[in-house]
Coordinates of C-alpha atoms and ligand atoms in Angstrom, one line a residue:
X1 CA 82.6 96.9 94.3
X2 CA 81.1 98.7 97.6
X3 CA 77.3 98.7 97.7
X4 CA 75.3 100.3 100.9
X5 CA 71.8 99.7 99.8
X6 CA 68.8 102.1 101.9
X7 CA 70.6 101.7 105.5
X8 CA 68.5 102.0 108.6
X9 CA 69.8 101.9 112.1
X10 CA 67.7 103.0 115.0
X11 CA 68.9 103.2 118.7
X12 CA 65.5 103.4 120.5
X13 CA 63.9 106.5 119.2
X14 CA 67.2 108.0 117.9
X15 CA 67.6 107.1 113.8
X16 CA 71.2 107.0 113.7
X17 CA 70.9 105.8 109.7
X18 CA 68.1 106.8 107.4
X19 CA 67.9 105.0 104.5
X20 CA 71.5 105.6 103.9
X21 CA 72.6 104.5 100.3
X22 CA 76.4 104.8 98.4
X23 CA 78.7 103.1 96.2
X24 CA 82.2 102.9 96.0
X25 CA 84.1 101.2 92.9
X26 CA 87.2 99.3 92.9
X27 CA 90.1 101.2 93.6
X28 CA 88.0 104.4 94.5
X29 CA 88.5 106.4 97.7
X30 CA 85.3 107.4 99.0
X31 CA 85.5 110.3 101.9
X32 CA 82.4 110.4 104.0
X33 CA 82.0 113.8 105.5
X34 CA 80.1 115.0 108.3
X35 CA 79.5 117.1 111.5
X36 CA 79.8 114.6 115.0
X37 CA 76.8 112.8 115.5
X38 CA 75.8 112.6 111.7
X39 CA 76.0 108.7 111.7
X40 CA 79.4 108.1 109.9
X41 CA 80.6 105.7 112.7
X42 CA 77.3 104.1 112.6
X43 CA 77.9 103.8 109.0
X44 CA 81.7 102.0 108.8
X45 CA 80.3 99.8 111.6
X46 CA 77.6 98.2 109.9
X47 CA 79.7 98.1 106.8
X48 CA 82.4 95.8 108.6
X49 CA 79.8 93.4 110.4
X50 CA 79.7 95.4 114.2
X51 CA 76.3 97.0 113.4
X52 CA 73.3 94.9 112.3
X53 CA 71.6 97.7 110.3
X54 CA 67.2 97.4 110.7
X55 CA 67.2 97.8 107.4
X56 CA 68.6 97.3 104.1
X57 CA 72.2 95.7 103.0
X58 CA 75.3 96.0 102.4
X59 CA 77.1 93.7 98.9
X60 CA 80.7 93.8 98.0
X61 CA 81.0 92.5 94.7
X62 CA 77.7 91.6 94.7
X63 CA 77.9 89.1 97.3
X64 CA 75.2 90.3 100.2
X65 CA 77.8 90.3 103.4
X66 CA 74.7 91.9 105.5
X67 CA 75.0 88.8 107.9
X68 CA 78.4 87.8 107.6
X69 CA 80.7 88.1 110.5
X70 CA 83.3 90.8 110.5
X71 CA 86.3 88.4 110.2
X72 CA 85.0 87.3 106.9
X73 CA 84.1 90.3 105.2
X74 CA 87.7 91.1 104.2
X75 CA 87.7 94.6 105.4
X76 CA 90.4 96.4 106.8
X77 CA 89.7 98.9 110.0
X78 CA 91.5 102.0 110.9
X79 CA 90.5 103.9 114.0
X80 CA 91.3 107.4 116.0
X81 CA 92.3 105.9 118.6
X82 CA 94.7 103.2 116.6
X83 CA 93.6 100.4 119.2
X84 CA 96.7 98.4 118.8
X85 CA 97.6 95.7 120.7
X86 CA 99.9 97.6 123.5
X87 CA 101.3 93.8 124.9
X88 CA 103.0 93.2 121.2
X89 CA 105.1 94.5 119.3
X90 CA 105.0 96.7 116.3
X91 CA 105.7 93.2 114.4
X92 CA 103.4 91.3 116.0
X93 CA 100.5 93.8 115.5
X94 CA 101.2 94.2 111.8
X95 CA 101.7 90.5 111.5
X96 CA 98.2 90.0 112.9
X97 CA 95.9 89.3 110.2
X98 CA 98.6 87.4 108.0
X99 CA 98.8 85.1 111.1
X100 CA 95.5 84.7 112.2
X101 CA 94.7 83.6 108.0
X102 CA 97.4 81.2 109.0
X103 CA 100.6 82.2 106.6
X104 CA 104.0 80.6 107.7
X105 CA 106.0 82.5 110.1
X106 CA 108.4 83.3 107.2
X107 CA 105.6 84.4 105.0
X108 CA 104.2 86.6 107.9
X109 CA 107.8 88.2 107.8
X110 CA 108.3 88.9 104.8
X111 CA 105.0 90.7 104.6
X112 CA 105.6 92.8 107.9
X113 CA 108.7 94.0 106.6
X114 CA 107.0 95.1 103.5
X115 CA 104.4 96.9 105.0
X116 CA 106.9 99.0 107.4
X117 CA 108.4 100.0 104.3
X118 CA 105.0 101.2 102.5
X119 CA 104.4 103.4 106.0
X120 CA 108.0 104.2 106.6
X121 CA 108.3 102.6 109.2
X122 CA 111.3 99.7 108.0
X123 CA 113.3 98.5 111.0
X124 CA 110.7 98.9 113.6
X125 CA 109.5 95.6 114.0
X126 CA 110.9 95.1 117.1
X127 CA 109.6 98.3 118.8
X128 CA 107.1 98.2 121.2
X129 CA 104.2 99.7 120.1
X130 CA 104.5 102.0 123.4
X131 CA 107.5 103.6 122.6
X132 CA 105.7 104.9 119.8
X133 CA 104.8 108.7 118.8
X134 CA 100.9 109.4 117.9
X135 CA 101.8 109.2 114.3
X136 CA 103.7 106.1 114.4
X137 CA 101.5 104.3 116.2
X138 CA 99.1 105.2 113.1
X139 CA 100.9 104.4 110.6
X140 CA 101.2 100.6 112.6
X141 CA 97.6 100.9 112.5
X142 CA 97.4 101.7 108.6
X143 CA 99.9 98.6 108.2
X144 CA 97.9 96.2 110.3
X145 CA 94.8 96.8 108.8
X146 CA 96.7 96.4 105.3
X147 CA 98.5 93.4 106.1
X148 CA 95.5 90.6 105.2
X149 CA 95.1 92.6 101.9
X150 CA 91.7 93.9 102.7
X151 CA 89.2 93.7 99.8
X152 CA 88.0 97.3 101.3
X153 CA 90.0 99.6 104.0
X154 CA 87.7 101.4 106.3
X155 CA 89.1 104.5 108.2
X156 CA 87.3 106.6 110.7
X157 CA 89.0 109.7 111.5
X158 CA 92.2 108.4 111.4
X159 CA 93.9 111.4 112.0
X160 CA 91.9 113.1 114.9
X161 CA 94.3 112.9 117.6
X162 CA 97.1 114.0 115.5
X163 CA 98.4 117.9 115.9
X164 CA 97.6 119.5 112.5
X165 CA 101.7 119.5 111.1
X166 CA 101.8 115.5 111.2
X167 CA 98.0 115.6 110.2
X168 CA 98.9 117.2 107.0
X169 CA 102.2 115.1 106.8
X170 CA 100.3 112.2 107.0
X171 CA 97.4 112.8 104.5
X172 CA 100.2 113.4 101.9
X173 CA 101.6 110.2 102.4
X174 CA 98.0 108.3 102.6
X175 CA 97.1 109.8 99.7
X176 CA 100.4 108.3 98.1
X177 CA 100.0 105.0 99.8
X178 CA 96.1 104.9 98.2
X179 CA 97.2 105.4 94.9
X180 CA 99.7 103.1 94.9
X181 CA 97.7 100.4 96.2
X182 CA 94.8 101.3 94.4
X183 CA 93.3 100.5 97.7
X184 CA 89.2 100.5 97.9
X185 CA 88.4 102.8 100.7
X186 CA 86.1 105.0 102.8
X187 CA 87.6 107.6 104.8
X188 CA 85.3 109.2 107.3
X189 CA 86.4 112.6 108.6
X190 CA 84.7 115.9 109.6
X191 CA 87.0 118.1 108.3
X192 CA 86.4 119.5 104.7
X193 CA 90.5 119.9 104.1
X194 CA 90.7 116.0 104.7
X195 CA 87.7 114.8 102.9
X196 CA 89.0 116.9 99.6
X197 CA 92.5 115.7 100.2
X198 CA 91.6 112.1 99.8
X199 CA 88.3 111.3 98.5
X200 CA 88.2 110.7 94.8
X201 CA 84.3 111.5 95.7
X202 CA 82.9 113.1 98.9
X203 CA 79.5 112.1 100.2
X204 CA 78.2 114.7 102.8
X205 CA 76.3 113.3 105.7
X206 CA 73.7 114.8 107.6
X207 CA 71.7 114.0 110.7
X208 CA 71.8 110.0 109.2
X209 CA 71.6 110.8 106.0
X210 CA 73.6 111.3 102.8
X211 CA 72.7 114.8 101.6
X212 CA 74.8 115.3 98.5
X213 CA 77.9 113.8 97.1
X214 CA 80.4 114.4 94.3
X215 CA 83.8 115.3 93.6
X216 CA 85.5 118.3 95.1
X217 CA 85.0 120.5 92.6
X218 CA 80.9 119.4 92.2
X219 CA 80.4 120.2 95.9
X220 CA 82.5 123.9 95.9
X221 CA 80.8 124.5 92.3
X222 CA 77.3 123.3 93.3
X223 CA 76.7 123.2 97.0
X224 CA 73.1 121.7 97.1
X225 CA 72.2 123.6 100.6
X226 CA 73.1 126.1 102.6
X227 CA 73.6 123.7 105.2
X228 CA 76.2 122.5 103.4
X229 CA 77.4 125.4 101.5
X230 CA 78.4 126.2 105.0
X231 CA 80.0 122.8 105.9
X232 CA 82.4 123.2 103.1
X233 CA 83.1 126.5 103.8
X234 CA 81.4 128.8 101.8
X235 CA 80.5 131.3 104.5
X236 CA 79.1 133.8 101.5
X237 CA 75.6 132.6 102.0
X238 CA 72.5 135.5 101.1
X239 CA 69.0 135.6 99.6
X240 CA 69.4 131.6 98.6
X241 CA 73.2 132.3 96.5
X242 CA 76.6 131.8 97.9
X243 CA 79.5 133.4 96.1
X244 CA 82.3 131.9 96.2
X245 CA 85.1 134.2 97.6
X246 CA 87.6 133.4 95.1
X247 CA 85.2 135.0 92.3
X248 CA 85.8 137.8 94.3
X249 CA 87.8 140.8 93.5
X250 CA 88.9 143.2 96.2
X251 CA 90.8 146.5 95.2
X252 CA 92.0 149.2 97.7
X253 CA 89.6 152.2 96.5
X254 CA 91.2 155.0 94.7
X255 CA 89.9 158.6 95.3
X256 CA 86.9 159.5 93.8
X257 CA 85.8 155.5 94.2
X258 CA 83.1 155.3 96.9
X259 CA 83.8 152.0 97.2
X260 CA 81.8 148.9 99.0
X261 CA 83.3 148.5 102.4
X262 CA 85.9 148.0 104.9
X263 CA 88.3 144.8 105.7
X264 CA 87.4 144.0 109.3
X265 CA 90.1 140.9 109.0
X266 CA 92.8 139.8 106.4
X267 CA 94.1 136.4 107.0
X268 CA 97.1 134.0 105.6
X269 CA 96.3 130.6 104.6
X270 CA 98.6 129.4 102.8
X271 CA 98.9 130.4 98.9
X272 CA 95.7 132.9 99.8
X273 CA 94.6 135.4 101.8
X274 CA 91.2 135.9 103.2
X275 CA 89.5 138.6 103.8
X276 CA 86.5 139.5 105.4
X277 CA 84.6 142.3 104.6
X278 CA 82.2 144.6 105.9
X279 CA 80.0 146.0 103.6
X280 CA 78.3 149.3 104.1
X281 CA 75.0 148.0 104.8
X282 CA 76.8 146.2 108.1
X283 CA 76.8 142.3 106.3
X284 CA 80.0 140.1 105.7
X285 CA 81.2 139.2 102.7
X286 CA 84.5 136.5 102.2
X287 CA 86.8 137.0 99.5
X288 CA 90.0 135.1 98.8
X289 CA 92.8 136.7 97.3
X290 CA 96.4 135.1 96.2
X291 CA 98.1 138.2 95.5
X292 CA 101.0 139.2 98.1
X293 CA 99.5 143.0 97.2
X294 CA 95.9 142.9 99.0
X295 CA 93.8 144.8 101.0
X296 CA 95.5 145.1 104.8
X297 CA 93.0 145.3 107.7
X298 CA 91.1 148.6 107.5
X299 CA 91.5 149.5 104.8
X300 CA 88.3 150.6 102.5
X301 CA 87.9 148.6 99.3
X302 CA 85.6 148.3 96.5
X303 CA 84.3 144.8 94.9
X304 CA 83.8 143.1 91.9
X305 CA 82.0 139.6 91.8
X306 CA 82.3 137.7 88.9
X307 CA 79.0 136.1 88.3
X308 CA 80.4 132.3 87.4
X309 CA 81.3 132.2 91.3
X310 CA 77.8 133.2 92.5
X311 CA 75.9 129.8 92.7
X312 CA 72.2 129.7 93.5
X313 CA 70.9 127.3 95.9
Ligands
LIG401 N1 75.3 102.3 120.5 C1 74.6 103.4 120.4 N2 73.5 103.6 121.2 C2 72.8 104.7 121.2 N3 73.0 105.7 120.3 C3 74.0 105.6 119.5 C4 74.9 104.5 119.5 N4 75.9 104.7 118.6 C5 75.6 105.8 118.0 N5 74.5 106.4 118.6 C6 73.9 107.7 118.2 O1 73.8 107.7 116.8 C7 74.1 109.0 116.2 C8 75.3 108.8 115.2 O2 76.5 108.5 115.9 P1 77.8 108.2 115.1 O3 77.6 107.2 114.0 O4 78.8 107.8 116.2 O5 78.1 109.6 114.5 P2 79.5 110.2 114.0 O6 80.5 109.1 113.8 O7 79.2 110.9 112.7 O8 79.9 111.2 115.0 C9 74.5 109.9 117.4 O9 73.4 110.6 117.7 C10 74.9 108.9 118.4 O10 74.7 109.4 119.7
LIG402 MG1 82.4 108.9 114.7

């Protein structure tokens, strides 16, 4: 559907893409994930026409759109900071595209009102986009860039700005939205939790380049670098293996039991608990525990590993 075919784009010296190349197939939801400054922007800007690229090209359905202007690539933009038009209202930005394609005012309508409905937003036409929370105003934004039925949605850290309660309230209802729509999307993010929340594949991106990608469970099984063993959150990193910390096994010890070390920290997230480690040779080790019984801060414990969850690199 998508093709990106051996990307370059230099800024002077700076190589902001290096030979950056992915697919994404019809109704797939790619996440793009990657620290600030990795080149993702760079990436969804040459994909919709802002960015000439030096090098290489970019095809949906096989049709090179390389040199075609943004208005006629049929892709759909969504931004942090939602950009809307703040002189209209929330009717008149959604009914953008439809208009500008040149539907009749009733047909322009009808397909605002249908799109407030898909973000929950029915009855706001009328608002001005002002008046708006953070969240509503991107959920406008999502139905705008909907509206013209984009043959590809583009989203680039569409929930940044958000505070992390309506963050997670809203990835819910995106990843709702996507399946229903069986929209074709990237979603660029640098946070791990969003990226495996929404990509039916994740591509990692590194200083302008795409390092590794696969589906969740290939990247937390298989973590090609440390780099990125560490991206994702795999902290457990030693002598070229990370273990993952839900392969391991903390008990408190029981007398006689020498045991391995001490918590230093035991943290709620959620369903699990983490706890950090310190081993009696002074080093860290992460383990993740769902059991409402663990280990409480200080408290000496000994380990057991299972050897599926320790991955070398
Ligand atoms: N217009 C530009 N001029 C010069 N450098 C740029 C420009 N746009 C991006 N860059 C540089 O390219 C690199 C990638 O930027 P960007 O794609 O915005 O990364 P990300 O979105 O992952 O944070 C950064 O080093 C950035 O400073
Ligand atoms: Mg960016």
């Amino acid at each position: 559907m998508l093709q990106v075919e051996d990307v370059t784009v230099r800024f002077g010296e700076k190589v902001a893409l290096d030979e950056v190349a992915l697919e994404v197939a019809r109704g797939e939801v790619l996440a793009v994930l990657g620290p600030s400054g990795s080149g993702k922007s760079t990436l969804l800007r040459v994909i919709c026409g802002l960015q000439q690229p030096d090098d290489g090209c970019v095809l949906i359905d096989s049709e090179d759109i390389t040199s075609s202007p943004p208005h006629r690539r049929g892709i759909g933009l969504v931004f942090q900071d939602h950009a809307l038009f703040q002189h209209k209202d929330v009717a008149g930005n959604v009914g953008f595209g439809p208009r500008m394609r040149g539907d009749a005012p009733s047909g322009v309508a009808r397909r605002v009102g249908e799109l407030l409905d898909l973000v929950g937003l029915a009855g706001f036409e009328h608002r001005s986009v002002a008046t708006l929370s953070g969240g509503e105003q991107q959920r406008v934004a999502l139905a705008r860039a909907l509206a013209p039925e984009p043959r590809v949605l583009l989203l680039d850290e569409p929930l940044g700005s958000l505070d992390r309660r309506l963050r997670d309230r809203l990835l819910v209802d995106l990843g709702v939205l996507f399946a229903e729509l069986d929209v074709t999307a990237i979603y660029v993010t640098h946070d791990q939790a969003e990226a495996f929340a929404l990509g039916d594949r994740v591509a990692i991106m590194r200083a302008g380049q795409v390092v590794q990608h696969g589906t969740a469970d290939e990247l937390w099984a298989h973590p090609g670098d440390e780099d990125t063993a560490r991206f994702l959150g795999l902290d457990n990193v030693r002598d070229g293996t990370v273990i993952r910390p839900e392969a391991i096994t903390a008990r408190r010890v029981e007398a006689g039991n020498p045991g391995d070390g001490v918590v230093e920290r035991a943290r709620r997230h959620g369903p699990t608990v983490h706890l950090t480690v310190r081993l009696d040779d002074g080093t860290l080790l992460d383990a993740a525990v769902t059991s409402l019984e663990h280990p409480a801060t200080g408290e000496r414990v000994s380990l057991e590993i299972d050897p599926e969850g320790v991955v070398r690199l």
